[in-house]
Every structure is written in structure tokens, then in C-alpha cells.
Amino acid sequence: MSELIKKTAAELGSLIASGEVSAVEVAQAHLDRIAAVEDRVHAFLHVGAEAALAQAAAVDARRAAGEELGPLAGVPIAHKDVFTTKDMPTTAGSKILEGWRPPYDATVTRRLREAGLVILGKTNLDEFAMGSSTENSAYGPTHNPWDLTRIPGGSSGGASASVAAYEAPLSTGTDTGGSIRQPAAVTGIVGMKPTYGGSSRYGLIAFASSLDTPGPFARNVMDAALLHEAFSGHDPMDSTSIDQPVPSVVEAARQGDVAGLTVGVVKEFGGDGYQPGVLARFQEAVELLESLGAKVVEVSCPSFTYALPAYYLIAPSECSSNLARFDAMRYGLRVGDDGTRSAEEVMALTRAAGFGPEVKRRIMLGTYALSSGYYDAYYGSAQKVRTLISRDFDAAFQHVDVLISPTTPTTAFPIGERADDPMAMYLADLCTIPSNLAGNAALSVPCGLADEDGLPVGLQIMAPVLGDDRCYRVGAAVERAFESRWGGPLLSKAPAL
Amino acid sequence: MSAITREEVAHLARLSRLALADEELDHFAAQLDQIVGAVARVAEVATADIPPSSHALPLTNVFRPDVVAPSLTPEQALSGAPAVEDDRFRVPRILGEEA
């Protein structure tokens, strides 16, 4: 096993920039690692070895020609298979898009290429990013590198597993209800949901458009900040993209300091339904923040207890509309077109064959919530809860700089345990959903291992809209203090694959 | 009492263009009924004086300049189509025989 795969993205970037190693060597080391562990982890739906080596060679040629390259030029990345890529298949984890090659690149994809990042392949996900375990992928589950019988989180479970298994130093994800933060927490890595509109949705296959947010995964806070800066920023192709400068997250990660900050502990996120080992590690993080000079206070956000039900009305409603585009006419699967059936019959047969159970459930749930007669009671009420949640955040941020909570109520659960119990599965996103509904920034950083099962626990750090830098500033301080206590990154305690 | 019956699921499936099998109708009816029962809690706090939010950011009518820019060629646009004829998407009939 090459030592290169254990390096941080920042280290790899400077080794490549100085010419000590070539981007091709770095790409090859990660492709070798993928070849060695993928049969057990299954993080990828597609590995593009040839294309990756060609991209790496192009970076080496540019460096040799004396070109000034960015900090991540030549660094490999695993790309969630929900972003369109011209040179690779894009499936969104669904059979309805099996074998589809998009005719265009997502803005995030384009910016990765422009930064010189080397795309190794596309990572597994719950179908159309709907799920918390990656078990809803039509192509089989991904396995958590800490314990291969457990889920890696979801929907960005291939993304989290690829980074935790050292198959890539960085990966992209998308977070609609916690799909970056929850997988990061349960695999012991860093995951960031930027402020909604801070990263472009153009070319991101839509699930719930008012919530979907691309963001970075990495093994440390600085690497996540570097990737965040590389693909964020205004995009005229996304009408909900924020036309303001990206918060200086790399600088904040470099500072990593909480002295003088006020940190609010969300009172509603704890107690019944939370694993004791998760609460114990969270309490240690609270004490750590105090020891680093932060003032810690308890904050009540009463509407947060209604976030989960509001989300499971709003997200399915938006998905029922968004997924209407899969109509078997212009791209993707077509089933039953035997010359006798109408377009409408072909459409219904194709969608029944091409979508998995969770996607069908959500489409029908959303259709129900938007039906006349039910609209006010369900979708309308959920939109009002959304207002209340934003008000709770606004009130809290009058008094505190950041809010904290456990990222998830439990550690990674066994594959299969919640597979046919949708309500139990939905609870995995209990603490992450409020920040999707309000659109604010939120980060998950490793916070230790639960005593009961020895599995990773995540600390969630929430900041106001466009306060992404605060997440990184606090996250870097917590990471540095914890790592000096642990004697290295949490991931170094993971069993060897 | 169940809010979501088997008949209700059949109706939702028709609206959603999902040709579900009979056994799927029963399975989804039980699950959707449980989910709807749990999410109905939102009505407890959604009083008339609270304005709804459809979105996290206060954005309205975002435009970009209406200028001609490079776009997909017909070949690229048709590259993923299940069936193509004469540079067009070929689709099953959309009107009844007697139309």
C-alpha cells in the first residue's frame, strides 16, 4: 500500500506542485487502493482509470511547462453519481438512468476540472439521493469501512466510504436533509453542507430543489475548506445561486480558534432516542469547547422538533414534481413500447420498472401532500413550520455565534436493519434537517467513538446563512484539540481493510 | 382509522404514472398511512398568522441576460433518447385511435 493514500489533499497538492511526486503517481496509488478494497466497500458505481490517468498527465504537463497551478491541482477526487459528467455514466443510483451519458457537465464537475482535480470515478448513493444508508441504490449497498456489515450513511454513502477507506482524499456530496453530514459522522470524517445557494445546482440531478446543496467530504477540516472554495460561488446557470463572494473558509480553517465565541447547545437534540455513547461523546465536545475558551450556553429551538415531519412533506412534494421528468421519452429507460401501448402506458410501466420502492413512496407521498383538499393541512402547514424553524435560528444567532448538536442520534446501524421501515430510517436525519429547511451552513466533524460499539460519532456545528467560515473556524479548533488528545486523526483508529 | 387506503394508493399511483402491482398497493398503503400519520403533526403549530416559506433565501425573479450562447447539437440532445427518427425524439402514440 502506497504511503501517498494516507496524505491529506493539501499535502498531495504541494507535493505535486513542487514536483516531488507526479499527479500520475498519486492517481495510480489511489486506483491501486480502489482495486484492492472495492470488492468489500463498493463505494464506486464507475471507476474511470484511463480518464483519471489522462487528467493527471495533463496536470503534470502543465506543471512541467511552468504553469502556476491551484492548491488542489492533480489531487484525486471521487465524484457523487448525481452530478452530470460528459465523459462518465451518470445514474443517480437509479435503474431509470442506467448507462446514461449526459451531454453536458454540471457546474460543480466543470469547476473540479478547472481546479485540476483528477476525477477517479462516480460514487454510489441512495437512488436520487433519497435515503440515509445507501441501501436504496439500485446497484447494491456501500459498506462502512469501520465495520463492513454496517451502513456508511446516505445518501452520499459512496462518497463518505471512499474517503474513509483511503480510496480518495476528497469527494463531493449533496445534502438535502443531511446527506453529507450524516455519512461523514458515521464514517469518522468531515462533511460540510454549505449555505443553500452557495454551491451550484446546475447539472445536479434534482431531488428537492429548495433544499439540495452540493458540498465537500474530506479527512480533515482544511481539506474540506479547500474543496469548498474550489467549487463554490455564483453560477448564472442556477437562479438560486447567491451572487456574493464565497465566505473565506480556507482562512477560517487556518485560524481554528474559538476564544471569545459563544456556542449554543440545542436543548431539543438529546435524551430519548439518542444512543448513550453519542451523548457521552457530545458532552465531551461541549467541555472541550469550554476548555478552549468558548462560552457555552443552552439554547431552546422548540420548532426543531417539527423539522422532521415538515421535511417529509416538503422534500417528497418537490420530488414528486421534479421526478416527473423521467417520462421515458427523451432519455433514460423505456419499457413496454411494443407499438400498441400509448405514451402514457409506456410512461407508467417505465417508471414502475425504473424506480425503487423509496422513490415510489416519496413520489406518492408528495403527490398526496399536494392534492387539493390535503394541500393546506400538509404542504401548507409544513411551509409554515419552515418559517418557524428559520425564526428559531434567527433568534438563537442573536445570542450565539454557532449552534452545536450531535450530527446523528446513533452510530452506523447494521445493513438491512431499517431497510423496510421508512420512519425508522428517517430518524437518522433528525438533527441535520433544520439547517436544510433554513438554508444555513452546517459542518460535521469527528468527535470520538461510542463506547458501546466503537463506532464514530459526529459533532454538528451550525452557523447562520453565509456564515460558512464560522463552521470551519470552530471545526478546525475542535479537530486540533481532539487530535492532540487522540494522538492523530480519529480515522487512524479504524481497522485496516 | 387509515388515512391512506389501498384505493387511495391506486389513485396516487395513477396520478404519479406508476404502474404498480397489486401486492405493491397493499405494502405502500400500510407504509404511507404510517408516514402520513406521523408527519400530520405539522398542523399542531401551523397557525393562520404564520406566513409560509417556500424557500430558504429571499429571492424573486432572478434573470440572466437573454443572449445566444453555444448549446447542444441535435446529436448531443438526442444522444440519450430511447428512440430517434429523423433527428427527432420518437415516442409512442399520444392520441387515442379514434382521435
Coordinates of C-alpha atoms in Angstrom, one line a residue:
Chain A
M1 CA 0.0 0.0 0.0
S2 CA 1.4 3.3 -1.1
E3 CA 2.0 6.0 1.6
L4 CA 0.5 8.5 -0.7
I5 CA -3.1 7.4 0.0
K6 CA -2.7 8.4 3.7
K7 CA -1.7 12.0 2.8
T8 CA -4.0 14.9 3.1
A9 CA -5.3 16.7 -0.1
A10 CA -3.3 19.8 0.9
E11 CA -0.1 17.7 1.3
L12 CA -0.7 16.0 -2.1
G13 CA -1.3 19.3 -3.7
S14 CA 2.1 20.7 -2.5
L15 CA 4.0 17.5 -3.3
I16 CA 2.7 17.7 -6.8
A17 CA 3.3 21.5 -7.1
S18 CA 6.9 21.1 -6.0
G19 CA 7.4 18.1 -8.4
E20 CA 8.3 15.7 -5.6
V21 CA 5.6 13.3 -6.9
S22 CA 3.7 13.4 -10.1
A23 CA -0.1 13.6 -10.4
V24 CA 0.1 10.4 -12.3
E25 CA 1.8 8.6 -9.4
V26 CA -0.8 9.9 -7.0
A27 CA -3.7 8.9 -9.2
Q28 CA -2.2 5.4 -9.7
A29 CA -1.8 4.9 -5.9
H30 CA -5.4 5.7 -5.4
L31 CA -6.5 3.5 -8.4
D32 CA -4.5 0.6 -6.8
R33 CA -6.2 1.2 -3.5
I34 CA -9.6 1.1 -5.2
A35 CA -8.7 -2.1 -6.9
A36 CA -7.6 -3.6 -3.6
V37 CA -10.6 -2.7 -1.4
E38 CA -13.6 -2.0 -3.7
D39 CA -14.9 -5.6 -3.7
R40 CA -15.6 -5.1 0.1
V41 CA -16.5 -1.4 0.2
H42 CA -18.4 -0.8 -3.1
A43 CA -18.1 3.0 -2.9
F44 CA -18.0 3.4 -6.7
L45 CA -20.5 2.9 -9.4
H46 CA -18.0 3.7 -12.1
V47 CA -14.2 4.0 -12.0
G48 CA -12.6 5.8 -14.9
A49 CA -9.0 4.7 -14.5
E50 CA -7.9 5.7 -18.0
A51 CA -9.6 9.1 -17.9
A52 CA -8.2 9.8 -14.5
L53 CA -4.6 9.0 -15.5
A54 CA -5.0 11.2 -18.6
Q55 CA -6.3 14.1 -16.4
A56 CA -3.3 13.6 -14.1
A57 CA -0.9 13.5 -17.0
A58 CA -2.3 16.8 -18.2
V59 CA -1.7 18.4 -14.8
D60 CA 1.9 17.1 -14.9
A61 CA 2.4 18.6 -18.3
R62 CA 1.0 21.9 -17.3
R63 CA 3.4 21.9 -14.2
A64 CA 6.3 20.9 -16.4
A65 CA 5.5 23.9 -18.7
G66 CA 5.9 26.2 -15.7
E67 CA 2.2 27.0 -15.3
E68 CA 1.1 28.2 -11.9
L69 CA -1.4 25.6 -10.5
G70 CA -4.1 25.8 -7.8
P71 CA -3.7 24.1 -4.4
L72 CA -5.6 21.0 -5.4
A73 CA -4.2 20.6 -9.0
G74 CA -3.5 16.9 -9.5
V75 CA -5.3 15.8 -6.3
P76 CA -7.7 12.8 -6.9
I77 CA -11.4 13.1 -6.1
A78 CA -14.4 10.8 -6.0
H79 CA -17.5 12.4 -7.5
K80 CA -21.1 11.6 -6.4
D81 CA -23.0 10.0 -9.2
V82 CA -25.7 12.6 -9.1
F83 CA -23.7 15.3 -10.8
T84 CA -23.6 15.1 -14.6
T85 CA -20.3 14.2 -16.3
K86 CA -19.8 14.2 -20.0
D87 CA -17.1 11.5 -20.0
M88 CA -18.7 9.1 -17.5
P89 CA -22.1 7.5 -17.0
T90 CA -24.4 9.3 -14.6
T91 CA -27.1 7.1 -12.9
A92 CA -28.2 8.9 -9.7
G93 CA -28.2 5.3 -8.3
S94 CA -31.3 4.5 -10.4
K95 CA -32.1 1.9 -13.0
I96 CA -34.1 4.5 -14.9
L97 CA -30.8 6.2 -15.8
E98 CA -28.6 3.0 -16.3
G99 CA -26.0 3.6 -18.9
W100 CA -26.9 7.3 -19.5
R101 CA -24.1 9.5 -20.6
P102 CA -25.1 13.2 -20.1
P103 CA -24.3 15.6 -22.9
Y104 CA -23.1 18.3 -20.5
D105 CA -21.1 18.7 -17.3
A106 CA -22.6 20.0 -14.0
T107 CA -21.1 23.3 -12.9
V108 CA -19.5 21.5 -9.9
T109 CA -18.0 19.0 -12.3
R110 CA -16.6 21.8 -14.5
R111 CA -15.1 23.6 -11.6
L112 CA -13.4 20.4 -10.3
R113 CA -11.8 20.1 -13.8
E114 CA -10.8 23.7 -13.8
A115 CA -9.1 23.3 -10.4
G116 CA -7.1 20.4 -11.9
L117 CA -8.7 17.8 -9.6
V118 CA -8.5 14.3 -11.0
I119 CA -11.9 12.6 -11.1
L120 CA -11.4 8.9 -10.2
G121 CA -15.0 7.9 -10.8
K122 CA -18.6 8.2 -9.6
T123 CA -19.7 7.2 -6.2
N124 CA -22.7 5.2 -5.0
L125 CA -25.8 6.8 -3.4
D126 CA -29.4 6.2 -2.4
E127 CA -31.5 6.3 -5.6
F128 CA -31.9 10.0 -6.5
A129 CA -30.3 10.9 -3.1
M130 CA -33.3 9.6 -1.2
G131 CA -32.2 7.8 1.9
S132 CA -29.8 7.7 4.8
S133 CA -28.0 4.4 4.3
T134 CA -27.1 4.0 0.5
E135 CA -29.2 0.8 0.7
N136 CA -31.7 2.4 -1.7
S137 CA -29.1 2.3 -4.5
A138 CA -30.4 0.2 -7.4
Y139 CA -26.8 -1.1 -7.7
G140 CA -26.4 -2.6 -4.2
P141 CA -25.3 -1.0 -0.9
T142 CA -22.0 0.5 0.1
H143 CA -20.2 -0.8 3.2
N144 CA -18.9 1.2 6.1
P145 CA -15.1 0.9 6.2
W146 CA -15.2 0.8 10.1
D147 CA -17.4 -2.3 10.0
L148 CA -18.4 -3.8 6.6
T149 CA -21.7 -5.1 8.0
R150 CA -22.9 -1.5 8.6
I151 CA -24.2 1.3 6.5
P152 CA -21.9 4.2 5.5
G153 CA -24.7 6.7 5.9
G154 CA -26.6 8.2 3.0
S155 CA -27.4 9.4 0.6
S156 CA -23.8 10.2 -0.1
G157 CA -22.6 6.9 1.3
G158 CA -20.2 6.1 -1.6
A159 CA -18.7 9.5 -1.1
S160 CA -18.1 9.0 2.7
A161 CA -16.9 5.4 2.3
S162 CA -14.4 6.3 -0.5
V163 CA -12.7 8.9 1.7
A164 CA -12.8 6.8 4.9
A165 CA -11.4 3.8 3.0
Y166 CA -8.5 5.9 1.6
E167 CA -9.7 5.4 -2.0
A168 CA -9.7 9.2 -2.4
P169 CA -8.6 12.1 -0.2
L170 CA -11.7 14.1 -1.2
S171 CA -15.2 13.6 -2.5
T172 CA -18.2 15.5 -3.5
G173 CA -21.7 15.1 -1.9
T174 CA -25.1 16.6 -1.9
D175 CA -27.1 17.4 1.3
T176 CA -30.9 17.7 1.1
G177 CA -31.7 16.6 4.6
G178 CA -28.3 15.5 6.0
S179 CA -26.9 13.5 3.1
I180 CA -23.4 14.9 3.6
R181 CA -23.2 15.4 7.4
Q182 CA -24.8 12.1 8.4
P183 CA -22.5 9.9 6.2
A184 CA -19.5 11.9 7.4
A185 CA -20.4 11.4 11.0
V186 CA -20.9 7.6 10.8
T187 CA -17.6 7.1 8.9
G188 CA -15.5 9.3 11.1
I189 CA -14.7 12.1 8.5
V190 CA -15.5 15.7 7.8
G191 CA -18.6 16.8 5.8
M192 CA -19.9 20.2 5.1
K193 CA -23.3 21.4 3.9
P194 CA -22.6 25.0 2.6
T195 CA -25.2 27.7 2.8
Y196 CA -28.0 26.9 0.3
G197 CA -27.2 28.7 -2.9
G198 CA -23.5 28.9 -2.1
S199 CA -22.8 26.0 -4.4
S200 CA -24.4 25.5 -7.8
R201 CA -27.2 23.0 -8.6
Y202 CA -26.8 23.2 -12.3
G203 CA -26.3 19.7 -13.6
L204 CA -27.1 18.2 -10.1
I205 CA -30.0 15.8 -10.7
A206 CA -32.8 17.4 -8.7
F207 CA -34.4 15.8 -5.7
A208 CA -35.8 18.7 -3.7
S209 CA -34.7 21.9 -5.4
S210 CA -35.3 24.3 -2.4
L211 CA -33.1 22.1 -0.2
D212 CA -30.4 20.4 -2.5
T213 CA -26.9 21.7 -1.7
P214 CA -23.6 20.4 -3.0
G215 CA -20.7 20.2 -0.5
P216 CA -17.3 18.6 0.3
F217 CA -16.1 15.5 2.2
A218 CA -12.5 15.2 3.4
R219 CA -10.5 13.6 6.2
N220 CA -9.8 16.9 7.8
V221 CA -11.3 20.4 8.1
M222 CA -8.7 22.2 6.0
D223 CA -9.1 19.8 3.0
A224 CA -12.8 20.2 3.2
A225 CA -12.4 24.0 3.1
L226 CA -10.0 23.8 0.1
L227 CA -12.6 21.8 -1.9
H228 CA -15.4 24.0 -0.7
E229 CA -13.6 27.1 -2.2
A230 CA -12.7 25.2 -5.4
F231 CA -16.3 24.5 -6.5
S232 CA -18.4 27.2 -4.7
G233 CA -19.5 30.6 -5.9
H234 CA -22.1 32.3 -8.0
D235 CA -23.3 30.5 -11.2
P236 CA -25.6 32.3 -13.6
M237 CA -26.9 28.9 -14.7
D238 CA -28.6 28.4 -11.3
S239 CA -31.2 31.0 -10.5
T240 CA -31.0 30.3 -6.7
S241 CA -27.2 30.7 -6.7
I242 CA -26.1 33.5 -4.3
D243 CA -24.4 36.4 -6.1
Q244 CA -22.0 37.2 -3.3
P245 CA -18.3 36.3 -2.6
V246 CA -17.8 32.8 -1.1
P247 CA -17.0 33.1 2.7
S248 CA -13.3 32.8 3.3
V249 CA -13.4 29.2 4.6
V250 CA -9.8 28.3 4.0
E251 CA -8.6 31.2 6.0
A252 CA -11.1 30.3 8.8
A253 CA -9.9 26.7 8.8
R254 CA -6.3 28.0 9.1
Q255 CA -7.3 30.2 12.1
G256 CA -9.2 27.4 14.0
D257 CA -9.9 29.4 17.2
V258 CA -13.0 29.6 19.5
A259 CA -11.7 32.0 22.1
G260 CA -14.4 34.6 22.8
L261 CA -17.1 32.8 20.8
T262 CA -20.5 31.9 22.3
V263 CA -21.6 28.3 21.4
G264 CA -25.2 27.3 21.8
V265 CA -26.2 23.7 22.7
V266 CA -29.6 22.9 21.1
K267 CA -31.6 21.7 24.0
E268 CA -34.1 19.7 21.8
F269 CA -31.4 17.4 20.4
G270 CA -30.7 14.9 23.1
G271 CA -32.4 12.5 25.5
D272 CA -34.8 9.7 24.4
G273 CA -33.9 8.0 21.1
Y274 CA -30.2 9.1 21.3
Q275 CA -27.6 6.4 21.9
P276 CA -25.8 6.9 25.2
G277 CA -22.3 6.7 23.6
V278 CA -23.3 9.5 21.2
L279 CA -24.5 11.7 24.0
A280 CA -21.3 11.0 26.1
R281 CA -19.0 12.0 23.2
F282 CA -21.1 15.1 22.5
Q283 CA -20.8 16.1 26.2
E284 CA -17.0 15.8 25.9
A285 CA -17.1 18.1 22.9
V286 CA -19.0 20.7 24.9
E287 CA -16.4 20.5 27.7
L288 CA -13.6 20.7 25.1
L289 CA -15.1 23.9 23.7
E290 CA -15.3 25.4 27.1
S291 CA -11.7 24.5 27.8
L292 CA -10.6 26.2 24.6
G293 CA -12.2 29.4 25.7
A294 CA -15.7 29.4 24.2
K295 CA -18.7 30.4 26.3
V296 CA -21.2 27.5 26.1
V297 CA -24.9 28.2 26.7
E298 CA -28.1 26.1 26.3
V299 CA -30.5 27.3 23.6
S300 CA -34.0 26.2 23.0
C301 CA -35.3 25.9 19.4
P302 CA -38.8 24.5 20.0
S303 CA -39.8 24.3 16.4
F304 CA -36.8 22.0 15.6
T305 CA -39.0 19.1 16.9
Y306 CA -41.3 19.7 13.9
A307 CA -38.5 19.8 11.3
L308 CA -38.5 16.1 10.5
P309 CA -42.3 15.9 9.8
A310 CA -42.1 19.2 7.8
Y311 CA -39.2 17.8 5.8
Y312 CA -41.0 14.6 4.9
L313 CA -43.8 16.7 3.4
I314 CA -41.7 19.3 1.6
A315 CA -39.0 17.1 0.2
P316 CA -41.4 14.5 -1.2
S317 CA -43.7 17.2 -2.6
E318 CA -40.7 18.7 -4.5
C319 CA -39.5 15.3 -5.6
S320 CA -42.9 14.3 -7.0
S321 CA -42.7 17.3 -9.3
N322 CA -39.0 17.0 -10.1
L323 CA -39.1 13.3 -11.0
A324 CA -41.9 13.8 -13.5
R325 CA -39.1 14.5 -16.0
F326 CA -38.4 10.8 -16.1
D327 CA -41.0 10.1 -18.7
A328 CA -39.3 7.5 -20.9
M329 CA -39.4 9.9 -23.9
R330 CA -36.2 11.9 -24.2
Y331 CA -33.6 10.0 -22.2
G332 CA -33.2 7.0 -19.8
L333 CA -35.1 3.8 -19.7
R334 CA -38.2 3.0 -21.8
V335 CA -40.2 -0.1 -21.0
G336 CA -43.2 -1.7 -22.9
D337 CA -43.1 0.3 -26.1
D338 CA -44.4 -2.6 -28.3
G339 CA -46.2 -0.4 -30.8
T340 CA -49.7 -1.0 -29.2
R341 CA -49.3 0.9 -26.0
S342 CA -49.9 4.7 -25.6
A343 CA -47.2 7.1 -24.4
E344 CA -49.0 7.3 -21.0
E345 CA -48.9 3.5 -20.6
V346 CA -45.3 3.3 -21.5
M347 CA -44.5 6.1 -19.1
A348 CA -46.3 4.3 -16.2
L349 CA -44.6 0.9 -17.0
T350 CA -41.2 2.5 -17.3
R351 CA -41.5 4.4 -14.0
A352 CA -42.7 1.3 -12.2
A353 CA -39.8 -0.7 -13.5
G354 CA -37.2 2.0 -13.2
F355 CA -37.8 3.5 -9.8
G356 CA -37.1 1.6 -6.5
P357 CA -39.5 1.4 -3.5
E358 CA -38.3 4.5 -1.6
V359 CA -38.6 6.7 -4.7
K360 CA -42.1 5.4 -5.4
R361 CA -43.1 6.0 -1.8
R362 CA -41.8 9.6 -1.9
I363 CA -43.4 10.4 -5.2
M364 CA -46.8 9.2 -4.0
L365 CA -46.4 10.9 -0.6
G366 CA -45.6 14.2 -2.3
T367 CA -48.5 13.7 -4.7
Y368 CA -50.8 13.2 -1.7
A369 CA -49.5 16.2 0.2
L370 CA -50.0 18.5 -2.8
S371 CA -53.5 17.2 -3.7
S372 CA -56.4 19.6 -3.5
G373 CA -58.1 19.1 -0.1
Y374 CA -54.9 18.0 1.6
Y375 CA -52.6 20.8 0.4
D376 CA -53.3 23.2 3.3
A377 CA -53.1 20.6 6.1
Y378 CA -49.9 19.0 4.8
Y379 CA -47.7 21.0 2.4
G380 CA -49.1 24.4 3.6
S381 CA -48.5 23.6 7.2
A382 CA -45.0 22.2 6.5
Q383 CA -44.1 25.5 4.8
K384 CA -45.2 27.4 7.9
V385 CA -43.0 25.2 10.1
R386 CA -40.2 26.1 7.8
T387 CA -40.8 29.8 8.7
L388 CA -40.8 28.8 12.4
I389 CA -37.5 27.0 12.1
S390 CA -35.9 30.0 10.4
R391 CA -37.2 32.2 13.2
D392 CA -35.7 29.8 15.8
F393 CA -32.3 30.0 14.1
D394 CA -32.6 33.8 13.8
A395 CA -33.4 34.2 17.5
A396 CA -30.6 31.8 18.5
F397 CA -28.0 33.6 16.4
Q398 CA -28.8 36.9 18.1
H399 CA -27.1 35.4 21.2
V400 CA -24.7 32.7 19.9
D401 CA -22.1 32.5 17.2
V402 CA -22.7 28.9 16.4
L403 CA -25.1 26.1 17.5
I404 CA -24.0 22.6 18.2
S405 CA -25.6 19.1 18.4
P406 CA -24.8 15.5 17.8
T407 CA -24.8 15.1 13.9
T408 CA -26.9 11.9 14.2
P409 CA -28.8 10.2 17.1
T410 CA -27.0 6.9 16.7
T411 CA -23.8 5.5 15.2
A412 CA -23.9 3.5 11.9
F413 CA -26.6 0.8 12.1
P414 CA -26.4 -2.7 10.5
I415 CA -27.2 -3.0 6.8
G416 CA -30.8 -4.3 6.5
E417 CA -31.9 -3.2 10.0
R418 CA -34.2 -0.3 8.8
A419 CA -34.5 -1.2 5.1
D420 CA -38.2 -1.7 5.1
D421 CA -39.1 0.6 8.0
P422 CA -39.2 4.1 6.4
M423 CA -40.0 6.0 9.6
A424 CA -37.0 4.4 11.5
M425 CA -34.8 5.3 8.6
Y426 CA -36.0 8.9 8.5
L427 CA -34.9 9.4 12.2
A428 CA -31.2 9.3 11.1
D429 CA -31.7 12.9 9.8
L430 CA -33.3 14.3 12.9
C431 CA -30.6 16.8 13.8
T432 CA -29.5 17.7 10.3
I433 CA -32.8 18.7 8.7
P434 CA -33.3 22.1 10.4
S435 CA -30.3 23.6 8.5
N436 CA -31.7 22.4 5.2
L437 CA -35.1 24.0 5.8
A438 CA -33.5 27.3 6.9
G439 CA -30.7 27.1 4.3
N440 CA -27.9 27.9 6.8
A441 CA -24.4 26.4 6.9
A442 CA -23.6 23.3 8.9
L443 CA -20.5 21.1 9.3
S444 CA -19.9 17.6 10.8
V445 CA -16.5 16.8 12.4
P446 CA -15.4 13.6 14.2
C447 CA -16.0 13.7 17.9
G448 CA -14.8 10.2 19.1
L449 CA -16.0 6.7 19.2
A450 CA -19.1 5.5 21.1
D451 CA -18.3 3.1 24.0
E452 CA -21.0 0.6 23.1
D453 CA -19.8 -0.2 19.6
G454 CA -16.5 1.6 19.0
L455 CA -18.0 3.4 16.0
P456 CA -17.6 7.1 15.1
V457 CA -19.7 9.9 16.4
G458 CA -20.1 13.3 14.7
L459 CA -20.3 16.8 16.1
Q460 CA -22.6 19.2 14.1
I461 CA -21.6 22.9 14.1
M462 CA -24.4 25.1 12.6
A463 CA -23.8 28.8 11.6
P464 CA -26.0 31.4 10.1
V465 CA -26.7 31.8 6.3
L466 CA -23.4 32.8 4.7
G467 CA -21.6 32.1 8.0
D468 CA -19.8 29.0 6.5
D469 CA -16.5 30.4 7.7
R470 CA -17.6 30.1 11.3
C471 CA -18.3 26.3 10.9
Y472 CA -14.7 25.9 9.6
R473 CA -13.2 28.1 12.3
V474 CA -14.9 26.2 15.1
G475 CA -14.4 22.8 13.4
A476 CA -10.7 23.3 12.9
A477 CA -10.3 24.2 16.6
V478 CA -12.2 21.2 17.8
E479 CA -10.3 18.9 15.4
R480 CA -6.9 20.2 16.5
A481 CA -7.8 19.7 20.2
F482 CA -9.3 16.3 19.7
E483 CA -6.4 15.0 17.6
S484 CA -3.8 16.1 20.1
R485 CA -5.9 14.1 22.7
W486 CA -6.3 11.1 20.4
G487 CA -2.7 11.2 19.1
G488 CA -3.9 11.6 15.5
P489 CA -7.0 11.6 13.3
L490 CA -9.9 9.5 14.5
L491 CA -9.7 7.6 11.3
S492 CA -6.3 6.2 12.3
K493 CA -8.2 4.1 14.8
A494 CA -10.3 2.4 12.1
P495 CA -9.5 -1.3 11.5
A496 CA -7.3 -2.0 8.5
L497 CA -9.2 -3.1 5.4
Chain B
M1 CA -58.7 4.8 11.0
S2 CA -56.5 4.6 8.0
A3 CA -56.0 7.8 6.1
I4 CA -54.4 6.0 3.2
T5 CA -56.4 3.1 1.8
R6 CA -55.5 0.7 -1.0
E7 CA -57.8 2.6 -3.3
E8 CA -56.1 5.9 -2.4
V9 CA -52.7 4.4 -3.3
A10 CA -54.1 3.2 -6.6
H11 CA -55.3 6.7 -7.3
L12 CA -51.9 8.3 -6.3
A13 CA -50.1 5.7 -8.4
R14 CA -52.3 6.7 -11.4
L15 CA -51.6 10.4 -10.9
S16 CA -47.9 9.6 -10.5
R17 CA -47.8 7.5 -13.6
L18 CA -46.6 4.4 -11.7
A19 CA -48.0 1.1 -12.9
L20 CA -47.9 -0.7 -9.5
A21 CA -48.6 -4.4 -9.0
D22 CA -51.4 -5.4 -6.7
E23 CA -49.1 -6.5 -3.9
E24 CA -47.3 -3.2 -4.0
L25 CA -50.6 -1.4 -3.4
D26 CA -51.1 -3.1 -0.1
H27 CA -47.5 -2.7 1.0
F28 CA -47.4 1.0 0.2
A29 CA -50.8 1.7 1.7
A30 CA -49.6 0.5 5.1
Q31 CA -46.3 2.4 4.9
L32 CA -47.8 5.6 3.6
D33 CA -50.5 5.5 6.2
Q34 CA -47.9 5.3 8.9
I35 CA -45.8 8.2 7.4
V36 CA -48.8 10.5 6.9
G37 CA -49.9 9.8 10.4
A38 CA -46.5 10.8 11.7
V39 CA -46.0 13.9 9.6
A40 CA -49.5 15.3 10.2
R41 CA -48.1 16.8 13.4
V42 CA -47.0 19.9 11.5
A43 CA -50.6 21.1 11.7
E44 CA -50.2 21.5 15.5
V45 CA -48.1 24.6 15.2
A46 CA -49.0 25.9 11.8
T47 CA -51.4 28.7 12.9
A48 CA -53.0 31.1 10.5
D49 CA -50.7 34.1 11.5
I50 CA -47.5 32.4 10.3
P51 CA -46.5 33.1 6.7
P52 CA -45.4 30.0 4.7
S53 CA -41.8 29.8 3.4
S54 CA -41.3 28.0 0.0
H55 CA -37.6 28.7 0.1
A56 CA -34.7 29.5 2.5
L57 CA -33.5 32.6 0.7
P58 CA -35.5 35.7 -0.1
L59 CA -35.1 35.5 -3.9
T60 CA -37.6 36.7 -6.5
N61 CA -37.4 36.8 -10.3
V62 CA -33.7 36.2 -10.9
F63 CA -32.9 36.8 -14.6
R64 CA -29.8 36.5 -16.7
P65 CA -29.3 38.3 -20.0
D66 CA -31.1 36.8 -22.9
V67 CA -28.2 36.2 -25.3
V68 CA -27.5 33.5 -27.7
A69 CA -24.8 31.1 -26.4
P70 CA -23.5 27.8 -27.6
S71 CA -25.9 24.9 -26.9
L72 CA -26.3 21.2 -27.6
T73 CA -26.2 20.0 -31.1
P74 CA -29.2 17.8 -32.2
E75 CA -26.9 14.7 -32.0
Q76 CA -26.0 15.6 -28.4
A77 CA -29.6 16.4 -27.4
L78 CA -30.7 13.1 -28.9
S79 CA -27.8 11.0 -27.6
G80 CA -29.7 9.5 -24.7
A81 CA -33.1 9.1 -26.4
P82 CA -34.7 5.6 -26.2
A83 CA -35.8 6.0 -29.9
V84 CA -34.9 8.6 -32.6
E85 CA -36.3 9.2 -36.1
D86 CA -35.3 12.0 -38.5
D87 CA -33.4 14.0 -35.8
R88 CA -36.4 13.9 -33.5
F89 CA -37.5 12.0 -30.4
R90 CA -39.6 9.1 -31.4
V91 CA -42.4 8.5 -28.9
P92 CA -45.4 6.1 -28.6
R93 CA -48.7 7.3 -29.7
I94 CA -50.1 10.1 -27.6
L95 CA -53.7 10.3 -29.0
G96 CA -56.4 7.6 -29.0
E97 CA -57.0 5.5 -32.2
E98 CA -60.3 7.3 -32.8
A99 CA -58.8 10.8 -32.5

